[in-house]
Amino acid sequence: MSSIRFRGAGVALALTLGLLAGCSAGEGVDVDGSGQSGAGGVLTVAISGEPDQLDPHRTSAYHSFQVLENVYDTLVEPDANLAMKPALATEWSTSEDQLTWTFTLRKGVTFTDGSPLTAEDVVYSYTRIIDEKLNAAYRFSTVESVTAPDPGTVVVTLTAPTPNLLASLGGFKGVAIVKKSNVESGAVKTEPIGSGPFTVASYTAGDSIKLVRNDSYWGTKPKLDGVTFTFVKDPTVALQNLRGGEVQWTDNLPPQQVPALREDDELVVRSVPSSDYWYLALNQSREPYDNVEVRRAVAFALDRAAITKAAKFGLATVNQTAIPEDSAFYYDYAPYQRDPAQAKQLLAAAGVTDLTMDLMVTNEYPETVTAAQVIAAQLKDVGITVTIRTLDFAQWLDEQGKGNFDSFMLGWLGNIDPDEFYYAQHHSQGTFNFHGYRNPAVDSLLDQARTETDQAARKRQYEQVAKRIVDDASYLYLYNPDVVQGWSPQVSGYQVRADRAIRFRDVSLDR
């Protein structure tokens, strides 16, 4: 999962299957030539934005992973309680010194093109991520080598004990097992070949991506004939489409309407606390945001409760650290309360007056736009003029990567291990440290914590990490949102997950 990012954040232009493209949700498809209808029709869903691409190792966009969750597999995967369970690997063992992990692969697994998936594909996938320094490379920082002694065995050798290795290898589809020829041809961007329960059938830019069932899937064959992802930015429109039957599932509901929607017998609306967090980041590669007192001034100017209420309408919990309070690694630390006088004093001491700050948000996550308006009003009270810059998400990612911002608001979704909350974002060599934070003490703690096998000691290390990050105002954490999703009563077998993974492999449509 991942900054919307999942955890983190081209789109599939693939073969068009005319038969399925013309089916509405709930219609059967003759999939075997027998004249009998298919297993469960086509589920049509509405997500709030379009994937930036479908190469799982290169995207960091949540919209991409909503699709890819149903297309690719990992060695292991989190269950509903976020415990790591077998997937492509059926079992694994660890050497006494915890430096060698041996994984036994599931027999008979094939990619959707019919070719066998072997240990060499695992080696290729991980080596690609490491050698090309792709988004998930930080997850492999203690990996010395990945080898395939035989087609059914993968051996991962480490430089240090790594207690979060399973989460790193299976926490999200950014570490999915890909097919080498699919990558080298470039087709992975438009016609990805995975081994998951569905495969990409077609893409209409700006409109939808269609998946069809993978009948050679190694697990229980999906009941659905396919899933169509439609891109609907406006939550009001997404709700209208759900009510009207144009879609049967969405995670893009108007937050202010959720309490009433929960009581609506014509819909099913469910929510769970998430492992996500949303934050404001200031560009420390630019003056005056390289001055910690300026960043703290902004922190003291914010009323997080008001921001959260405006953005989420009670569907979130205010938090000044990243990890939510229901986690064993939660650290209760909240040094910033709205104090305009304190903020002005810090700005004056830093010699900053009449500051104009660019705040970059994206219309594909409307809560960032709403929150930005509240933030702008609060900062105006302390003499900071905020210019809100609203971009589509592809532009937003490009500007972030180039460092073309004073500040931005976004979230990290689907985090599991505490390393995922902090390392990539705040280590000086972190893949997603776009805001330029540097603290050698934090680097040292993060390096220690990811190899610490004593859980109590590891918890203390992450508490120190959290405190330093908050004191340095590296990220100005705002809230942990709930996961809220809605679907038609026709849909059965779907489960809302704290890691926000969208899995349709067990779903059916009652007709």
Tab-separated table of C-alpha atoms in Angstrom, residues 66-444:
chain	number	residue	atom	x	y	z
A	66	GLN	CA	-6.758	-1.283	-6.496
A	67	VAL	CA	-6.553	-2.959	-9.891
A	68	LEU	CA	-3.255	-4.790	-9.375
A	69	GLU	CA	-4.437	-6.407	-6.138
A	70	ASN	CA	-6.627	-8.573	-8.354
A	71	VAL	CA	-4.046	-9.253	-11.083
A	72	TYR	CA	-0.786	-10.188	-9.340
A	73	ASP	CA	0.474	-12.432	-6.555
A	74	THR	CA	3.223	-12.165	-3.941
A	75	LEU	CA	5.124	-14.904	-2.102
A	76	VAL	CA	3.007	-14.345	1.005
A	77	GLU	CA	0.058	-12.054	1.675
A	78	PRO	CA	-1.707	-10.489	4.673
A	79	ASP	CA	-4.952	-12.015	5.861
A	80	ALA	CA	-7.840	-9.957	7.254
A	81	ASN	CA	-5.920	-9.503	10.531
A	82	LEU	CA	-2.790	-8.439	8.601
A	83	ALA	CA	-0.916	-11.605	9.580
A	84	MET	CA	1.238	-12.947	6.748
A	85	LYS	CA	-0.039	-16.178	5.212
A	86	PRO	CA	1.004	-18.439	2.298
A	87	ALA	CA	0.352	-17.297	-1.261
A	88	LEU	CA	2.812	-18.296	-4.005
A	89	ALA	CA	4.962	-19.776	-1.239
A	90	THR	CA	3.304	-22.580	0.681
A	91	GLU	CA	5.904	-22.721	3.461
A	92	TRP	CA	9.187	-21.210	4.568
A	93	SER	CA	11.948	-21.773	7.086
A	94	THR	CA	14.605	-19.612	8.701
A	95	SER	CA	18.144	-20.507	9.633
A	96	GLU	CA	19.210	-20.393	13.268
A	97	ASP	CA	21.055	-17.101	12.737
A	98	GLN	CA	17.963	-15.722	10.899
A	99	LEU	CA	20.064	-14.769	7.885
A	100	THR	CA	18.769	-17.374	5.438
A	101	TRP	CA	15.114	-17.762	4.521
A	102	THR	CA	14.036	-20.659	2.308
A	103	PHE	CA	10.655	-20.514	0.547
A	104	THR	CA	8.915	-23.485	-1.067
A	105	LEU	CA	6.798	-22.430	-4.035
A	106	ARG	CA	3.308	-23.691	-4.759
A	107	LYS	CA	3.319	-26.329	-7.488
A	108	GLY	CA	1.624	-25.893	-10.820
A	109	VAL	CA	1.226	-22.098	-10.774
A	110	THR	CA	1.154	-20.458	-14.196
A	111	PHE	CA	1.053	-16.912	-15.463
A	112	THR	CA	-2.112	-15.945	-17.297
A	113	ASP	CA	-0.389	-16.566	-20.635
A	114	GLY	CA	-0.039	-20.222	-19.638
A	115	SER	CA	3.712	-20.198	-18.938
A	116	PRO	CA	4.908	-21.688	-15.632
A	117	LEU	CA	5.783	-19.411	-12.717
A	118	THR	CA	9.041	-20.643	-11.185
A	119	ALA	CA	11.654	-19.567	-8.676
A	120	GLU	CA	13.539	-17.796	-11.480
A	121	ASP	CA	10.582	-15.409	-11.853
A	122	VAL	CA	10.819	-14.581	-8.148
A	123	VAL	CA	14.564	-13.981	-8.459
A	124	TYR	CA	14.015	-11.763	-11.501
A	125	SER	CA	11.259	-9.743	-9.824
A	126	TYR	CA	13.229	-9.023	-6.660
A	127	THR	CA	16.491	-8.393	-8.514
A	128	ARG	CA	14.717	-5.933	-10.785
A	129	ILE	CA	13.402	-3.967	-7.815
A	130	ILE	CA	16.829	-3.935	-6.138
A	131	ASP	CA	19.074	-3.295	-9.134
A	132	GLU	CA	16.876	-0.625	-10.708
A	133	LYS	CA	16.237	1.010	-7.312
A	134	LEU	CA	12.494	0.920	-7.857
A	135	ASN	CA	9.877	2.051	-5.356
A	136	ALA	CA	10.053	-0.985	-3.086
A	137	ALA	CA	13.871	-1.220	-3.074
A	138	TYR	CA	14.029	0.022	0.518
A	139	ARG	CA	12.222	-3.154	1.582
A	140	PHE	CA	15.233	-5.167	0.419
A	141	SER	CA	17.967	-3.156	2.137
A	142	THR	CA	19.147	-6.153	4.184
A	143	VAL	CA	18.903	-8.612	1.280
A	144	GLU	CA	22.314	-9.855	0.199
A	145	SER	CA	21.111	-12.261	-2.474
A	146	VAL	CA	18.058	-14.003	-3.903
A	147	THR	CA	18.700	-17.366	-5.544
A	148	ALA	CA	16.776	-20.276	-7.061
A	149	PRO	CA	18.493	-23.590	-6.277
A	150	ASP	CA	15.673	-25.330	-8.135
A	151	PRO	CA	12.420	-24.275	-9.873
A	152	GLY	CA	10.383	-24.721	-6.699
A	153	THR	CA	12.674	-23.096	-4.139
A	154	VAL	CA	13.713	-19.500	-3.427
A	155	VAL	CA	16.487	-18.661	-0.967
A	156	VAL	CA	16.797	-15.130	0.430
A	157	THR	CA	20.098	-14.414	2.175
A	158	LEU	CA	20.279	-11.420	4.499
A	159	THR	CA	23.046	-9.268	5.919
A	160	ALA	CA	21.203	-8.910	9.226
A	161	PRO	CA	18.134	-10.417	10.911
A	162	THR	CA	15.038	-8.839	9.397
A	163	PRO	CA	11.880	-9.345	11.490
A	164	ASN	CA	9.666	-7.620	8.952
A	165	LEU	CA	10.853	-9.634	5.943
A	166	LEU	CA	7.495	-11.345	5.362
A	167	ALA	CA	5.671	-8.016	5.430
A	168	SER	CA	8.252	-6.641	3.001
A	169	LEU	CA	7.755	-9.556	0.598
A	170	GLY	CA	3.984	-9.648	0.749
A	171	GLY	CA	2.515	-6.522	2.278
A	172	PHE	CA	1.392	-5.068	-1.057
A	173	LYS	CA	1.540	-5.734	-4.767
A	174	GLY	CA	4.495	-3.416	-5.297
A	175	VAL	CA	6.598	-6.558	-4.722
A	176	ALA	CA	4.504	-8.747	-7.023
A	177	ILE	CA	6.048	-11.516	-9.088
A	178	VAL	CA	6.222	-10.391	-12.711
A	179	LYS	CA	7.100	-12.147	-15.971
A	180	LYS	CA	10.493	-11.122	-17.392
A	181	SER	CA	9.497	-11.095	-21.067
A	182	ASN	CA	6.412	-9.027	-20.240
A	183	VAL	CA	8.617	-6.425	-18.582
A	184	GLU	CA	11.362	-6.408	-21.192
A	185	SER	CA	8.885	-5.974	-24.038
A	186	GLY	CA	7.328	-2.986	-22.261
A	187	ALA	CA	3.916	-4.629	-22.398
A	188	VAL	CA	3.750	-4.726	-18.588
A	189	LYS	CA	2.612	-1.108	-18.716
A	190	THR	CA	-0.423	-1.910	-20.847
A	191	GLU	CA	-0.904	-5.693	-20.846
A	192	PRO	CA	0.397	-6.925	-17.485
A	193	ILE	CA	0.803	-10.675	-17.102
A	194	GLY	CA	0.347	-11.884	-13.544
A	195	SER	CA	-0.809	-15.057	-11.839
A	196	GLY	CA	-3.673	-13.560	-9.830
A	197	PRO	CA	-7.395	-14.315	-9.886
A	198	PHE	CA	-8.124	-11.913	-12.767
A	199	THR	CA	-6.304	-10.643	-15.833
A	200	VAL	CA	-6.516	-7.307	-17.675
A	201	ALA	CA	-8.736	-7.572	-20.740
A	202	SER	CA	-9.085	-3.988	-21.962
A	203	TYR	CA	-8.635	-0.353	-21.110
A	204	THR	CA	-10.460	2.762	-22.231
A	205	ALA	CA	-8.422	5.816	-21.267
A	206	GLY	CA	-10.260	8.114	-18.878
A	207	ASP	CA	-13.110	5.659	-18.521
A	208	SER	CA	-12.462	2.100	-17.339
A	209	ILE	CA	-10.272	-0.983	-17.033
A	210	LYS	CA	-11.867	-4.382	-17.559
A	211	LEU	CA	-10.616	-7.560	-15.898
A	212	VAL	CA	-11.714	-11.103	-16.723
A	213	ARG	CA	-11.479	-14.198	-14.588
A	214	ASN	CA	-8.234	-16.169	-14.722
A	215	ASP	CA	-9.542	-19.698	-15.182
A	216	SER	CA	-6.074	-21.128	-14.502
A	217	TYR	CA	-5.792	-19.368	-11.134
A	218	TRP	CA	-4.032	-21.557	-8.555
A	219	GLY	CA	-6.503	-20.704	-5.782
A	220	THR	CA	-10.245	-21.085	-5.656
A	221	LYS	CA	-11.496	-19.905	-9.022
A	222	PRO	CA	-13.307	-16.560	-8.715
A	223	LYS	CA	-17.084	-16.666	-8.942
A	224	LEU	CA	-17.206	-13.463	-10.981
A	225	ASP	CA	-16.692	-13.514	-14.736
A	226	GLY	CA	-14.912	-10.198	-14.464
A	227	VAL	CA	-14.511	-6.833	-12.773
A	228	THR	CA	-14.802	-3.447	-14.485
A	229	PHE	CA	-13.090	-0.505	-12.781
A	230	THR	CA	-14.644	2.853	-13.690
A	231	PHE	CA	-12.993	6.152	-12.762
A	232	VAL	CA	-15.372	8.534	-10.993
A	233	LYS	CA	-13.723	11.490	-9.279
A	234	ASP	CA	-16.897	13.023	-7.833
A	235	PRO	CA	-18.149	11.038	-4.808
A	236	THR	CA	-21.677	12.330	-5.346
A	237	VAL	CA	-21.649	10.879	-8.860
A	238	ALA	CA	-20.161	7.611	-7.568
A	239	LEU	CA	-23.019	7.358	-5.071
A	240	GLN	CA	-25.577	8.128	-7.768
A	241	ASN	CA	-24.090	5.390	-9.926
A	242	LEU	CA	-24.272	2.960	-7.004
A	243	ARG	CA	-27.897	3.816	-6.280
A	244	GLY	CA	-28.781	3.596	-9.952
A	245	GLY	CA	-27.192	0.188	-10.411
A	246	GLU	CA	-24.544	1.385	-12.865
A	247	VAL	CA	-21.942	0.190	-10.360
A	248	GLN	CA	-22.212	-2.336	-7.542
A	249	TRP	CA	-19.257	-1.236	-5.361
A	250	THR	CA	-17.396	1.973	-4.534
A	251	ASP	CA	-14.971	3.387	-2.010
A	252	ASN	CA	-15.741	6.936	-3.115
A	253	LEU	CA	-18.706	7.905	-0.955
A	254	PRO	CA	-19.446	11.490	0.168
A	255	PRO	CA	-18.149	11.404	3.763
A	256	GLN	CA	-20.849	13.731	5.077
A	257	GLN	CA	-23.511	11.265	3.938
A	258	VAL	CA	-21.974	8.108	5.395
A	259	PRO	CA	-23.932	8.128	8.716
A	260	ALA	CA	-27.229	8.256	6.819
A	261	LEU	CA	-26.056	5.749	4.218
A	262	ARG	CA	-25.339	3.215	6.955
A	263	GLU	CA	-29.079	3.203	7.691
A	264	ASP	CA	-30.098	2.824	4.042
A	265	ASP	CA	-31.565	-0.641	3.422
A	266	GLU	CA	-30.890	-0.339	-0.307
A	267	LEU	CA	-27.124	-0.151	0.232
A	268	VAL	CA	-24.488	-1.866	2.332
A	269	VAL	CA	-21.980	0.569	3.871
A	270	ARG	CA	-19.191	-0.690	6.103
A	271	SER	CA	-16.145	0.890	7.708
A	272	VAL	CA	-13.130	-0.196	9.759
A	273	PRO	CA	-10.228	1.752	11.276
A	274	SER	CA	-7.388	1.832	8.780
A	275	SER	CA	-3.630	1.504	8.924
A	276	ASP	CA	-3.389	4.701	6.843
A	277	TYR	CA	-2.277	8.199	7.749
A	278	TRP	CA	-2.627	11.621	6.102
A	279	TYR	CA	-0.139	14.416	6.511
A	280	LEU	CA	1.209	17.768	5.384
A	281	ALA	CA	4.830	17.913	4.211
A	282	LEU	CA	6.993	21.015	3.794
A	283	ASN	CA	9.857	21.090	1.289
A	284	GLN	CA	13.021	21.237	3.372
A	285	SER	CA	15.103	21.739	0.228
A	286	ARG	CA	13.612	25.244	-0.015
A	287	GLU	CA	13.910	28.267	2.223
A	288	PRO	CA	12.472	28.981	4.702
A	289	TYR	CA	11.120	25.437	5.193
A	290	ASP	CA	14.650	24.168	5.818
A	291	ASN	CA	14.355	25.977	9.174
A	292	VAL	CA	12.813	23.663	11.765
A	293	GLU	CA	11.310	26.637	13.630
A	294	VAL	CA	9.333	27.612	10.534
A	295	ARG	CA	8.008	24.082	10.203
A	296	ARG	CA	7.084	24.056	13.890
A	297	ALA	CA	5.337	27.376	13.426
A	298	VAL	CA	3.147	25.807	10.772
A	299	ALA	CA	2.510	22.861	13.118
A	300	PHE	CA	1.361	25.205	15.894
A	301	ALA	CA	-0.899	27.079	13.478
A	302	LEU	CA	-2.914	23.977	12.620
A	303	ASP	CA	-6.144	22.885	14.265
A	304	ARG	CA	-6.057	19.214	13.356
A	305	ALA	CA	-9.526	18.499	14.735
A	306	ALA	CA	-11.030	21.153	12.472
A	307	ILE	CA	-9.085	19.875	9.466
A	308	THR	CA	-10.175	16.307	10.159
A	309	LYS	CA	-13.823	17.283	10.660
A	310	ALA	CA	-13.895	19.206	7.379
A	311	ALA	CA	-12.129	16.502	5.383
A	312	LYS	CA	-13.587	13.350	6.922
A	313	PHE	CA	-16.788	14.306	8.821
A	314	GLY	CA	-15.887	12.193	11.826
A	315	LEU	CA	-14.600	9.226	9.802
A	316	ALA	CA	-11.045	9.590	11.104
A	317	THR	CA	-9.023	9.931	14.295
A	318	VAL	CA	-6.719	12.885	14.888
A	319	ASN	CA	-3.140	11.726	15.379
A	320	GLN	CA	0.148	13.624	15.511
A	321	THR	CA	2.177	10.480	14.869
A	322	ALA	CA	1.746	8.114	11.948
A	323	ILE	CA	0.839	4.771	13.531
A	324	PRO	CA	-2.834	4.486	14.588
A	325	GLU	CA	-3.829	3.935	18.191
A	326	ASP	CA	-5.062	0.362	17.728
A	327	SER	CA	-1.541	-0.772	16.778
A	328	ALA	CA	0.895	-2.307	19.260
A	329	PHE	CA	3.420	0.258	17.955
A	330	TYR	CA	1.231	3.294	18.619
A	331	TYR	CA	3.074	6.136	20.380
A	332	ASP	CA	0.927	8.694	22.186
A	333	TYR	CA	2.709	11.966	21.508
A	334	ALA	CA	0.969	15.234	20.599
A	335	PRO	CA	3.142	18.293	21.285
A	336	TYR	CA	1.349	20.663	18.889
A	337	GLN	CA	-1.934	22.302	19.765
A	338	ARG	CA	-3.254	25.237	17.777
A	339	ASP	CA	-1.467	28.282	19.179
A	340	PRO	CA	-1.316	31.213	16.731
A	341	ALA	CA	0.712	33.325	19.169
A	342	GLN	CA	3.356	30.613	19.448
A	343	ALA	CA	3.397	30.213	15.673
A	344	LYS	CA	3.907	33.955	15.138
A	345	GLN	CA	6.668	34.014	17.723
A	346	LEU	CA	8.538	31.181	15.984
A	347	LEU	CA	8.176	32.854	12.583
A	348	ALA	CA	9.458	36.152	13.960
A	349	ALA	CA	12.438	34.437	15.588
A	350	ALA	CA	13.239	32.854	12.219
A	351	GLY	CA	13.029	36.264	10.532
A	352	VAL	CA	10.109	35.197	8.346
A	353	THR	CA	7.375	37.687	7.483
A	354	ASP	CA	4.702	37.840	4.776
A	355	LEU	CA	5.348	34.262	3.695
A	356	THR	CA	3.480	32.876	0.700
A	357	MET	CA	3.335	29.085	0.614
A	358	ASP	CA	2.391	26.879	-2.342
A	359	LEU	CA	0.241	23.930	-1.223
A	360	MET	CA	-0.068	21.132	-3.768
A	361	VAL	CA	-3.146	18.883	-3.637
A	362	THR	CA	-4.947	16.576	-6.054
A	363	ASN	CA	-8.563	16.510	-7.129
A	364	GLU	CA	-8.446	12.716	-7.275
A	365	TYR	CA	-8.375	12.801	-3.480
A	366	PRO	CA	-11.025	15.445	-2.713
A	367	GLU	CA	-10.233	15.425	1.001
A	368	THR	CA	-6.877	17.054	0.208
A	369	VAL	CA	-8.672	19.921	-1.526
A	370	THR	CA	-11.113	20.369	1.361
A	371	ALA	CA	-8.373	20.127	3.981
A	372	ALA	CA	-6.212	22.608	2.054
A	373	GLN	CA	-8.928	25.250	2.294
A	374	VAL	CA	-9.061	24.868	6.083
A	375	ILE	CA	-5.261	24.841	6.344
A	376	ALA	CA	-5.080	28.011	4.257
A	377	ALA	CA	-7.522	29.803	6.573
A	378	GLN	CA	-5.610	28.692	9.674
A	379	LEU	CA	-2.209	29.738	8.301
A	380	LYS	CA	-3.575	33.100	7.215
A	381	ASP	CA	-4.123	33.838	10.909
A	382	VAL	CA	-0.369	33.658	11.515
A	383	GLY	CA	0.693	35.660	8.452
A	384	ILE	CA	1.197	32.840	5.935
A	385	THR	CA	-0.645	33.182	2.630
A	386	VAL	CA	-1.379	29.789	1.100
A	387	THR	CA	-1.739	29.357	-2.641
A	388	ILE	CA	-3.583	26.100	-3.286
A	389	ARG	CA	-2.464	24.295	-6.433
A	390	THR	CA	-4.881	21.529	-7.473
A	391	LEU	CA	-3.552	18.970	-9.964
A	392	ASP	CA	-4.638	15.656	-11.377
A	393	PHE	CA	-2.764	12.856	-9.680
A	394	ALA	CA	-0.363	12.089	-12.540
A	395	GLN	CA	0.737	15.750	-12.555
A	396	TRP	CA	0.889	15.729	-8.757
A	397	LEU	CA	3.252	12.746	-8.758
A	398	ASP	CA	5.431	14.367	-11.410
A	399	GLU	CA	5.702	17.641	-9.477
A	400	GLN	CA	6.447	15.772	-6.251
A	401	GLY	CA	9.197	13.772	-7.928
A	402	LYS	CA	10.797	16.928	-9.296
A	403	GLY	CA	10.557	18.722	-5.942
A	404	ASN	CA	8.390	21.465	-7.449
A	405	PHE	CA	6.430	22.377	-4.331
A	406	ASP	CA	6.573	24.321	-1.082
A	407	SER	CA	4.218	21.878	0.575
A	408	PHE	CA	1.791	19.099	-0.219
A	409	MET	CA	-0.880	17.045	1.475
A	410	LEU	CA	-1.406	13.359	0.864
A	411	GLY	CA	-1.598	9.994	2.625
A	412	TRP	CA	0.152	6.655	2.956
A	413	LEU	CA	-2.171	3.689	2.707
A	414	GLY	CA	-2.022	0.042	3.638
A	415	ASN	CA	0.903	0.129	6.047
A	416	ILE	CA	1.526	-3.032	8.079
A	417	ASP	CA	4.946	-3.080	9.759
A	418	PRO	CA	6.174	0.085	11.551
A	419	ASP	CA	9.080	0.240	9.098
A	420	GLU	CA	6.533	1.016	6.399
A	421	PHE	CA	5.299	4.079	8.276
A	422	TYR	CA	8.704	5.733	8.536
A	423	TYR	CA	11.678	4.362	6.601
A	424	ALA	CA	10.978	5.264	2.971
A	425	GLN	CA	9.622	8.671	3.969
A	426	HIS	CA	12.119	9.881	6.587
A	427	HIS	CA	15.419	8.038	6.128
A	428	SER	CA	17.855	10.341	4.326
A	429	GLN	CA	18.125	7.689	1.577
A	430	GLY	CA	14.422	6.884	1.625
A	431	THR	CA	12.753	6.277	-1.734
A	432	PHE	CA	9.896	8.656	-0.945
A	433	ASN	CA	11.768	11.306	1.011
A	434	PHE	CA	10.765	13.939	-1.542
A	435	HIS	CA	10.627	16.690	1.090
A	436	GLY	CA	14.357	16.431	1.856
A	437	TYR	CA	14.395	15.472	5.536
A	438	ARG	CA	17.826	14.663	6.994
A	439	ASN	CA	18.531	13.555	10.554
A	440	PRO	CA	21.456	11.161	11.195
A	441	ALA	CA	19.962	10.080	14.518
A	442	VAL	CA	16.708	9.078	12.782
A	443	ASP	CA	18.676	7.246	10.088
A	444	SER	CA	20.516	5.273	12.756
